[in-house]
């Protein structure tokens, strides 16, 4: 069974495996539908939290500008513009150091 295999490889995911086992396998005979997935709140929480770092693609943290914003270099972000951060930026140690020290 997939759930058991996952928890054997990554013990920290045992709670997710138990939740899937109880709500999907045992209770519903392996039916992955909306009603059964609603019962998997740990899985939902795990997926939401992991999206902050991993995202669904090359960008994450989408934000929509509500008011005009002008950067110090004169670049203007008009209202309604959606901006996102590159995943590579989140994982770049040099960028993290630059941000934490305020140096450019």
XYZ file of N, CA and C in Angstrom:
312
model
N 0.838 -1.184 0.000
C 0.000 0.000 0.000
C 0.886 1.253 0.000
N 0.522 2.258 -0.762
C 1.327 3.460 -0.929
C 1.544 4.181 0.391
N 0.491 4.344 1.181
C 0.606 5.094 2.436
C 1.648 4.465 3.356
N 1.625 3.140 3.460
C 2.569 2.444 4.318
C 3.983 2.598 3.793
N 4.153 2.545 2.499
C 5.473 2.695 1.905
C 6.030 4.087 2.172
N 5.194 5.119 2.069
C 5.642 6.488 2.305
C 6.090 6.671 3.750
N 5.294 6.195 4.701
C 5.654 6.390 6.105
C 6.871 5.573 6.494
N 7.123 4.457 5.807
C 8.314 3.667 6.092
C 9.566 4.403 5.640
N 9.480 5.122 4.527
C 10.623 5.855 4.010
C 10.815 7.166 4.769
N 9.749 7.873 5.046
C 9.790 9.172 5.731
C 8.897 9.110 6.974
N 9.443 8.725 8.117
C 8.623 8.531 9.331
C 7.818 9.761 9.750
N 8.297 10.986 9.421
C 7.568 12.184 9.816
C 6.214 12.295 9.118
N 6.000 11.500 8.065
C 4.732 11.532 7.345
C 3.771 10.448 7.815
N 4.074 9.773 8.905
C 3.229 8.688 9.402
C 1.808 9.169 9.698
N 1.653 10.387 10.220
C 0.315 10.903 10.527
C -0.516 11.055 9.257
N 0.116 11.472 8.165
C -0.603 11.583 6.892
C -1.017 10.202 6.400
N -0.132 9.239 6.533
C -0.447 7.876 6.117
C -1.618 7.314 6.911
N -1.602 7.558 8.224
C -2.691 7.069 9.072
C -4.015 7.727 8.683
N -3.968 9.023 8.396
C -5.179 9.736 8.009
C -5.733 9.199 6.685
N -4.862 8.992 5.726
C -5.296 8.437 4.443
C -5.837 7.026 4.605
N -5.162 6.245 5.417
C -5.610 4.872 5.667
C -7.015 4.864 6.261
N -7.256 5.733 7.235
C -8.558 5.768 7.915
C -9.667 6.338 7.033
N -9.379 7.411 6.316
C -10.442 8.116 5.584
C -10.634 7.679 4.144
N -9.597 7.232 3.511
C -9.711 6.863 2.102
C -9.805 5.347 1.947
N -8.874 4.634 2.553
C -8.829 3.188 2.333
C -9.891 2.440 3.137
N -9.826 2.527 4.447
C -10.697 1.713 5.295
C -12.167 2.117 5.196
N -12.431 3.413 5.258
C -13.816 3.883 5.309
C -14.497 3.892 3.951
N -13.755 4.142 2.879
C -14.397 4.342 1.579
C -13.908 3.437 0.463
N -13.218 2.381 0.805
C -12.745 1.430 -0.202
C -11.948 2.113 -1.320
N -11.009 2.952 -0.933
C -10.087 3.616 -1.870
C -10.757 4.581 -2.838
N -11.825 5.236 -2.415
C -12.490 6.229 -3.259
C -11.930 7.604 -2.912
N -11.236 8.206 -3.884
C -10.647 9.533 -3.704
C -11.612 10.565 -4.272
N -12.616 10.929 -3.502
C -13.557 11.943 -3.972
C -13.555 13.131 -3.012
N -14.297 14.151 -3.376
C -14.310 15.403 -2.615
C -14.721 15.190 -1.161
N -15.746 14.402 -0.938
C -16.231 14.186 0.432
C -15.189 13.477 1.301
N -14.518 12.492 0.739
C -13.504 11.779 1.518
C -12.269 12.635 1.752
N -11.890 13.426 0.769
C -10.722 14.290 0.947
C -10.986 15.412 1.952
N -12.223 15.848 2.106
C -12.554 16.871 3.105
C -12.224 16.390 4.510
N -12.244 15.092 4.721
C -11.950 14.516 6.035
C -10.453 14.497 6.325
N -9.632 14.703 5.321
C -8.169 14.621 5.465
C -7.590 16.005 5.747
N -7.857 16.541 6.918
C -7.415 17.897 7.241
C -5.904 17.984 7.425
N -5.258 16.917 7.862
C -3.793 16.945 7.987
C -3.144 17.021 6.607
N -3.683 16.260 5.672
C -3.175 16.306 4.302
C -3.363 17.701 3.718
N -4.542 18.286 3.938
C -4.824 19.633 3.441
C -3.826 20.637 4.020
N -3.578 20.555 5.313
C -2.643 21.465 5.966
C -1.226 21.279 5.419
N -0.821 20.033 5.246
C 0.510 19.738 4.709
C 0.676 20.329 3.313
N -0.317 20.140 2.457
C -0.227 20.652 1.095
C -0.192 22.175 1.067
N -1.007 22.819 1.894
C -1.009 24.286 1.937
C 0.328 24.841 2.407
N 0.881 24.239 3.461
C 2.160 24.707 3.993
C 3.284 24.487 2.994
N 3.272 23.342 2.327
C 4.361 23.047 1.398
C 4.334 23.950 0.170
N 3.181 24.499 -0.186
C 3.092 25.379 -1.349
C 3.843 26.686 -1.131
N 4.011 27.099 0.127
C 4.752 28.327 0.398
C 6.192 28.249 -0.061
N 6.791 27.077 0.044
C 8.178 26.914 -0.381
C 8.276 26.352 -1.785
N 7.474 25.364 -2.087
C 7.621 24.652 -3.351
C 6.797 25.234 -4.483
N 5.638 25.760 -4.192
C 4.785 26.312 -5.227
C 4.370 25.264 -6.252
N 3.632 25.662 -7.233
C 3.201 24.750 -8.277
C 4.053 24.888 -9.529
N 4.955 25.822 -9.521
C 5.782 26.054 -10.695
C 7.067 26.747 -10.297
N 7.515 27.639 -11.121
C 8.778 28.326 -10.885
C 8.617 29.574 -10.030
N 7.376 29.935 -9.704
C 7.127 31.135 -8.897
C 6.175 30.803 -7.759
N 6.199 31.628 -6.736
C 5.277 31.464 -5.617
C 4.989 32.821 -4.996
N 4.183 32.818 -3.987
C 3.799 34.018 -3.248
C 3.197 35.101 -4.139
N 2.218 34.769 -4.965
C 1.630 35.813 -5.816
C 0.945 36.884 -4.971
N 1.138 38.115 -5.347
C 0.524 39.254 -4.654
C 0.008 40.237 -5.693
N -1.144 40.844 -5.414
C -1.726 41.849 -6.310
C -1.559 43.216 -5.661
N -0.989 44.145 -6.413
C -0.813 45.508 -5.911
C -2.183 46.180 -5.813
N -2.481 46.732 -4.660
C -3.765 47.403 -4.447
C -3.650 48.905 -4.689
N -2.447 49.439 -4.518
C -2.183 50.863 -4.743
C -0.888 50.968 -5.555
N -0.663 52.091 -6.235
C 0.595 52.218 -6.979
C 1.788 52.176 -6.021
N 2.876 51.560 -6.477
C 4.087 51.495 -5.662
C 5.277 51.841 -6.548
N 6.152 52.714 -6.048
C 7.347 53.102 -6.791
C 8.580 52.662 -6.018
N 9.423 51.851 -6.667
C 10.677 51.412 -6.059
C 11.682 52.550 -6.092
N 12.761 52.400 -5.326
C 13.780 53.456 -5.247
C 14.459 53.715 -6.588
N 14.435 52.714 -7.491
C 15.058 52.924 -8.809
C 14.088 53.537 -9.817
N 12.871 53.869 -9.384
C 11.894 54.505 -10.252
C 10.902 53.545 -10.902
N 11.099 52.248 -10.728
C 10.166 51.264 -11.279
C 8.817 51.402 -10.585
N 7.739 51.471 -11.383
C 6.393 51.654 -10.827
C 5.583 50.373 -11.012
N 4.917 49.968 -9.951
C 3.977 48.843 -10.006
C 2.579 49.449 -9.919
N 1.801 49.418 -11.013
C 0.465 50.003 -10.971
C -0.529 49.104 -10.220
N -1.612 49.677 -9.720
C -2.624 48.870 -9.032
C -3.158 47.778 -9.958
N -3.426 46.610 -9.368
C -3.952 45.493 -10.137
C -2.878 44.582 -10.702
N -1.617 45.015 -10.646
C -0.525 44.193 -11.161
C -0.260 43.042 -10.204
N -0.096 41.844 -10.754
C 0.249 40.671 -9.946
C 1.750 40.468 -10.032
N 2.390 40.407 -8.866
C 3.826 40.147 -8.823
C 4.051 38.846 -8.061
N 5.135 38.144 -8.396
C 5.459 36.874 -7.751
C 6.955 36.789 -7.528
N 7.344 35.956 -6.586
C 8.758 35.723 -6.307
C 9.204 34.429 -6.976
N 10.393 34.440 -7.498
C 10.968 33.240 -8.099
C 11.336 32.254 -7.006
N 11.067 30.976 -7.244
C 11.449 29.943 -6.287
C 12.960 29.973 -6.070
N 13.708 30.221 -7.117
C 15.167 30.249 -7.006
C 15.612 31.299 -5.992
N 14.891 32.406 -5.898
C 15.227 33.451 -4.932
C 15.100 32.937 -3.506
N 14.081 32.140 -3.239
C 13.873 31.589 -1.898
C 15.005 30.660 -1.484
N 15.603 29.989 -2.453
C 16.603 28.974 -2.156
C 18.033 29.450 -2.345
N 18.224 30.722 -2.676
C 19.550 31.268 -2.963
C 20.176 31.810 -1.679
N 21.260 31.193 -1.215
C 21.916 31.616 0.025
C 22.487 33.032 -0.078
N 23.011 33.396 -1.238
C 23.566 34.744 -1.424
C 22.457 35.786 -1.308
N 21.304 35.508 -1.928
C 20.179 36.434 -1.839
C 19.697 36.560 -0.395
N 19.641 35.458 0.316
C 19.211 35.488 1.719
C 20.162 36.341 2.551
N 21.452 36.217 2.304
C 22.448 37.017 3.021
C 22.284 38.494 2.673
N 22.053 38.805 1.408
C 21.869 40.184 0.971
C 20.663 40.810 1.651
N 19.585 40.041 1.713
C 18.347 40.556 2.332
C 18.552 40.767 3.826
N 19.192 39.818 4.500
C 19.348 39.927 5.948
C 20.296 41.056 6.358
N 21.272 41.374 5.504
C 22.222 42.448 5.857
C 21.821 43.787 5.280
N 20.930 43.773 4.287
C 20.503 45.018 3.671
C 21.469 45.542 2.630
N 22.523 44.768 2.328
C 23.500 45.216 1.326
C 23.016 44.836 -0.080
N 23.498 45.558 -1.067
C 23.104 45.273 -2.457
C 24.291 44.872 -3.280
